Tab-separated table of C-alpha atoms in Angstrom:
chain	number	residue	atom	x	y	z
O	28	MET	CA	1.770	-12.626	-13.934
O	29	THR	CA	-0.703	-10.894	-11.641
O	30	ALA	CA	0.370	-7.377	-10.680
O	31	VAL	CA	-0.763	-5.255	-7.736
O	32	ALA	CA	-1.806	-1.599	-7.817
O	33	VAL	CA	-1.714	0.071	-4.402
O	34	MET	CA	-3.837	3.218	-4.134
O	35	ALA	CA	-2.303	5.472	-1.486
O	36	LYS	CA	-2.674	8.968	-0.088
O	37	VAL	CA	0.591	10.674	0.779
O	38	PRO	CA	0.968	11.040	4.567
O	39	VAL	CA	0.350	14.753	5.019
O	40	PRO	CA	-0.843	15.774	8.522
O	41	GLY	CA	-4.444	16.871	8.436
O	42	ARG	CA	-5.187	15.110	5.132
O	43	VAL	CA	-4.994	11.419	6.047
O	44	LYS	CA	-6.762	9.207	8.579
O	45	THR	CA	-8.737	12.209	9.808
O	46	ARG	CA	-11.336	10.101	11.644
O	47	LEU	CA	-8.502	8.868	13.858
O	48	GLY	CA	-7.549	12.452	14.645
O	49	PRO	CA	-9.195	12.506	18.102
O	50	LEU	CA	-7.096	9.479	19.054
O	51	LEU	CA	-3.760	10.209	17.384
O	52	GLY	CA	-3.690	13.855	16.345
O	53	PRO	CA	-2.759	15.014	12.816
O	54	ASP	CA	0.926	14.124	13.098
O	55	GLY	CA	0.151	10.724	14.582
O	56	CYS	CA	-2.271	10.032	11.743
O	57	ALA	CA	0.404	10.920	9.195
O	58	ARG	CA	2.924	8.626	10.882
O	59	LEU	CA	0.338	5.841	10.878
O	60	GLN	CA	-0.305	6.386	7.176
O	61	ARG	CA	3.427	6.118	6.440
O	62	ALA	CA	3.559	2.832	8.348
O	63	LEU	CA	0.484	1.501	6.527
O	64	ILE	CA	1.979	2.328	3.125
O	65	THR	CA	5.265	0.628	4.006
O	66	ARG	CA	3.566	-2.431	5.440
O	67	THR	CA	1.201	-2.850	2.485
O	68	CYS	CA	3.991	-2.511	-0.069
O	69	THR	CA	6.172	-4.963	1.866
O	70	VAL	CA	3.403	-7.577	1.818
O	71	VAL	CA	3.152	-7.233	-1.960
O	72	VAL	CA	6.895	-7.435	-2.555
O	73	ASP	CA	7.259	-10.406	-0.201
O	74	SER	CA	4.503	-12.149	-2.196
O	75	GLY	CA	6.639	-11.882	-5.319
O	76	LEU	CA	4.067	-9.843	-7.226
O	77	PRO	CA	4.949	-6.766	-9.331
O	78	LEU	CA	4.143	-3.624	-7.353
O	79	PHE	CA	2.706	-0.384	-8.709
O	80	VAL	CA	1.990	2.429	-6.253
O	81	PHE	CA	-0.514	5.070	-7.339
O	82	LEU	CA	-0.083	8.213	-5.250
O	83	ASP	CA	-2.250	11.323	-5.157
O	84	ASP	CA	1.041	13.273	-5.198
O	85	PRO	CA	3.837	11.262	-6.868
O	86	VAL	CA	6.399	14.005	-6.189
O	87	TRP	CA	6.280	12.838	-2.564
O	88	SER	CA	7.906	9.540	-3.611
O	89	GLU	CA	11.168	11.413	-4.109
O	90	GLU	CA	11.102	12.384	-0.438
O	91	ALA	CA	9.640	9.178	0.951
O	92	GLY	CA	12.758	8.218	2.867
O	93	GLY	CA	12.447	4.454	2.612
O	94	VAL	CA	8.663	4.329	2.898
O	95	LEU	CA	8.388	2.808	-0.585
O	96	PRO	CA	10.469	-0.259	-1.493
O	97	PRO	CA	12.975	0.045	-4.355
O	98	LEU	CA	10.912	-2.309	-6.528
O	99	ALA	CA	7.854	-0.053	-6.430
O	100	ARG	CA	6.849	1.548	-9.707
O	101	VAL	CA	5.329	4.889	-8.712
O	102	ARG	CA	2.549	6.382	-10.776
O	103	ARG	CA	0.153	9.322	-10.420
O	104	GLN	CA	-3.488	8.662	-9.577
O	105	ALA	CA	-5.992	9.829	-12.146
O	106	THR	CA	-8.536	12.500	-11.292
O	107	GLY	CA	-12.180	11.919	-10.466
O	108	ASP	CA	-14.002	9.739	-7.975
O	109	LEU	CA	-12.410	6.615	-6.512
O	110	GLY	CA	-13.978	4.364	-9.132
O	111	ARG	CA	-12.486	6.373	-11.991
O	112	ARG	CA	-9.097	6.395	-10.288
O	113	MET	CA	-9.077	2.651	-9.687
O	114	LEU	CA	-10.204	1.863	-13.234
O	115	ALA	CA	-7.468	4.125	-14.618
O	116	ALA	CA	-4.919	2.337	-12.426
O	117	VAL	CA	-6.078	-1.094	-13.631
O	118	ARG	CA	-5.865	0.000	-17.253
O	119	GLN	CA	-2.399	1.495	-16.832
O	120	VAL	CA	-0.991	-1.540	-15.036
O	121	HIS	CA	-2.592	-3.854	-17.593
O	122	ARG	CA	-0.876	-1.913	-20.385
O	123	GLU	CA	2.517	-2.024	-18.708
O	124	GLN	CA	2.229	-5.572	-17.377
O	125	PRO	CA	-0.401	-7.528	-19.334
O	126	GLY	CA	-2.318	-9.897	-17.096
O	127	PRO	CA	-4.608	-9.806	-14.067
O	128	VAL	CA	-4.465	-6.818	-11.712
O	129	LEU	CA	-5.241	-6.610	-7.991
O	130	VAL	CA	-6.182	-3.165	-6.685
O	131	ILE	CA	-5.729	-2.606	-2.959
O	132	GLY	CA	-5.586	0.315	-0.568
O	133	THR	CA	-3.502	0.724	2.571
O	134	ASP	CA	-6.337	0.604	5.126
O	135	ALA	CA	-6.425	-3.150	5.872
O	136	PRO	CA	-3.454	-3.747	8.193
O	137	THR	CA	-4.127	-7.475	8.611
O	138	LEU	CA	-3.982	-8.117	4.872
O	139	ALA	CA	-1.464	-10.918	4.386
O	140	GLY	CA	0.348	-12.307	1.403
O	141	ASP	CA	-1.720	-15.482	1.373
O	142	LEU	CA	-4.817	-13.453	0.463
O	143	LEU	CA	-2.998	-11.811	-2.442
O	144	THR	CA	-1.882	-15.247	-3.578
O	145	ALA	CA	-5.419	-16.606	-3.227
O	146	ALA	CA	-6.811	-13.718	-5.289
O	147	ALA	CA	-4.190	-14.233	-7.999
O	148	THR	CA	-4.902	-17.967	-8.071
O	149	THR	CA	-8.654	-17.366	-8.344
O	150	LEU	CA	-8.133	-15.184	-11.407
O	151	ARG	CA	-5.626	-17.559	-12.943
O	152	GLU	CA	-8.080	-20.433	-12.576
O	153	GLY	CA	-10.763	-18.679	-14.599
O	154	ALA	CA	-12.605	-16.105	-12.493
O	155	ASP	CA	-13.095	-12.699	-14.086
O	156	ALA	CA	-13.087	-10.846	-10.774
O	157	VAL	CA	-12.464	-11.284	-7.067
O	158	LEU	CA	-13.424	-9.031	-4.160
O	159	GLY	CA	-12.098	-8.824	-0.617
O	160	PRO	CA	-14.959	-7.577	1.592
O	161	ALA	CA	-14.338	-5.120	4.415
O	162	LEU	CA	-16.418	-5.109	7.586
O	163	ASP	CA	-17.551	-1.538	6.939
O	164	GLY	CA	-19.400	-2.487	3.755
O	165	GLY	CA	-16.613	-1.644	1.334
O	166	TYR	CA	-13.806	-3.812	0.030
O	167	TYR	CA	-10.063	-3.965	0.601
O	168	LEU	CA	-9.237	-5.688	-2.698
O	169	ALA	CA	-10.666	-5.799	-6.198
O	170	GLY	CA	-8.989	-8.179	-8.603
O	171	LEU	CA	-9.707	-8.317	-12.321
O	172	ALA	CA	-8.518	-10.710	-15.005
O	173	ARG	CA	-8.816	-7.769	-17.416
O	174	PRO	CA	-10.149	-4.213	-17.175
O	175	ILE	CA	-13.911	-4.371	-16.588
O	176	PRO	CA	-15.207	-0.786	-16.339
O	177	ALA	CA	-18.577	-1.791	-14.880
O	178	VAL	CA	-16.921	-3.091	-11.711
O	179	PHE	CA	-15.982	0.459	-10.734
O	180	GLY	CA	-19.071	2.060	-12.246
O	181	ILE	CA	-21.187	2.361	-9.119
O	182	ASP	CA	-22.918	5.614	-8.176
O	183	PRO	CA	-20.060	7.992	-7.253
O	184	LEU	CA	-22.016	9.116	-4.190
O	185	LEU	CA	-21.633	5.629	-2.709
O	186	TRP	CA	-17.851	5.713	-2.453
O	187	GLY	CA	-16.756	5.838	1.165
O	188	GLY	CA	-20.098	4.545	2.446
O	189	ASP	CA	-21.350	1.175	3.630
O	190	GLY	CA	-23.037	0.274	0.345
O	191	VAL	CA	-19.941	-0.025	-1.830
O	192	LEU	CA	-19.604	-3.802	-1.712
O	193	ALA	CA	-23.303	-4.477	-2.344
O	194	ALA	CA	-23.399	-2.047	-5.267
O	195	THR	CA	-20.247	-3.563	-6.749
O	196	GLN	CA	-21.652	-7.072	-6.426
O	197	GLN	CA	-24.753	-5.915	-8.295
O	198	GLN	CA	-22.537	-4.545	-11.054
O	199	LEU	CA	-20.814	-7.907	-11.331
O	200	TYR	CA	-24.172	-9.681	-11.570
O	201	ASP	CA	-25.365	-7.236	-14.204
O	202	VAL	CA	-22.395	-7.790	-16.522
O	203	ARG	CA	-22.561	-11.572	-15.981
O	204	VAL	CA	-18.928	-12.193	-15.084
O	205	ARG	CA	-17.562	-14.985	-12.938
O	206	TRP	CA	-16.421	-13.714	-9.560
O	207	GLN	CA	-15.576	-14.863	-6.043
O	208	LEU	CA	-15.171	-13.406	-2.563
O	209	LEU	CA	-12.155	-13.543	-0.273
O	210	PRO	CA	-12.367	-13.598	3.545
O	211	THR	CA	-13.585	-10.418	5.232
O	212	LEU	CA	-11.100	-8.029	6.891
O	213	ARG	CA	-11.436	-4.891	8.991
O	214	ASP	CA	-10.268	-1.558	7.648
O	215	LEU	CA	-8.539	0.885	9.984
O	216	ASP	CA	-10.504	4.140	9.797
O	217	THR	CA	-11.966	4.977	13.208
O	218	PRO	CA	-11.051	4.769	16.916
O	219	GLU	CA	-13.454	1.821	17.126
O	220	ASP	CA	-11.501	0.053	14.377
O	221	ALA	CA	-8.274	0.785	16.233
O	222	ALA	CA	-9.595	-0.751	19.447
O	223	ALA	CA	-10.832	-3.872	17.651
O	224	LEU	CA	-7.594	-4.315	15.721
O	225	LEU	CA	-5.430	-3.876	18.809
O	226	ALA	CA	-7.208	-6.936	20.198
O	227	ASP	CA	-6.528	-8.902	17.004
O	228	PRO	CA	-3.365	-11.032	17.154
O	229	ALA	CA	-3.063	-10.700	13.377
O	230	LEU	CA	-2.340	-6.963	13.668
O	231	PRO	CA	1.352	-6.358	12.887
O	232	ALA	CA	3.293	-4.898	15.814
O	233	VAL	CA	4.610	-2.077	13.645
O	234	ILE	CA	1.041	-0.855	13.109
O	235	ALA	CA	-0.079	-1.491	16.699
O	236	ALA	CA	2.722	0.764	17.926
O	237	HIS	CA	1.190	3.684	16.041
O	238	LEU	CA	-2.243	3.174	17.571
O	239	VAL	CA	-1.215	3.809	21.194
O	240	PRO	CA	-1.718	7.522	21.912
O	241	SER	CA	0.821	7.663	24.726
O	242	ALA	CA	3.473	6.225	22.431
O	243	VAL	CA	2.591	8.683	19.676
O	244	GLN	CA	2.793	11.688	21.985
O	245	SER	CA	6.020	10.700	23.724
């Protein structure tokens, strides 16, 4: 069965969603991050896929207060750049639950279960990899039928920039694997993203509520 590894930062004020700070403030950003973690994990569980949550501080899971579902298997993120951390997560999940692995973050609030199912089906039907493009030039999902180190082996300086998807696609071409793309989604990183997503009917109400400054400050 395909398993899902969620890469998540613990919701500490001043450390998460900092580009949304001018809109929400540090505490509002932390509350938004909590809601994004809960929503992402719920989508995975509702899809019937095994859930692994890789936190940058797993001790926080003991104090999460219902943020993580009971079925979540909490693990510590590896050290290093994002590519190293994602590859380590794929390898660990693959050891514990042999089969394809989907790696996702918590930044795509319109990610729905049908996309997870589509990614799992694509891998089951013979693709080696699947990517979910993000509008900012990155990706919200990377699915692998097996650990393929080259997929995450892009220049570490590219992580967080708008060239991540293109560089990853080149890696896939270079290692000659079969891969497909999912539909494009918008990540939630900036006030501009917030404005665009608030106009999107696919945005869950629980996330929209955290993007209204007056509601956050009240």
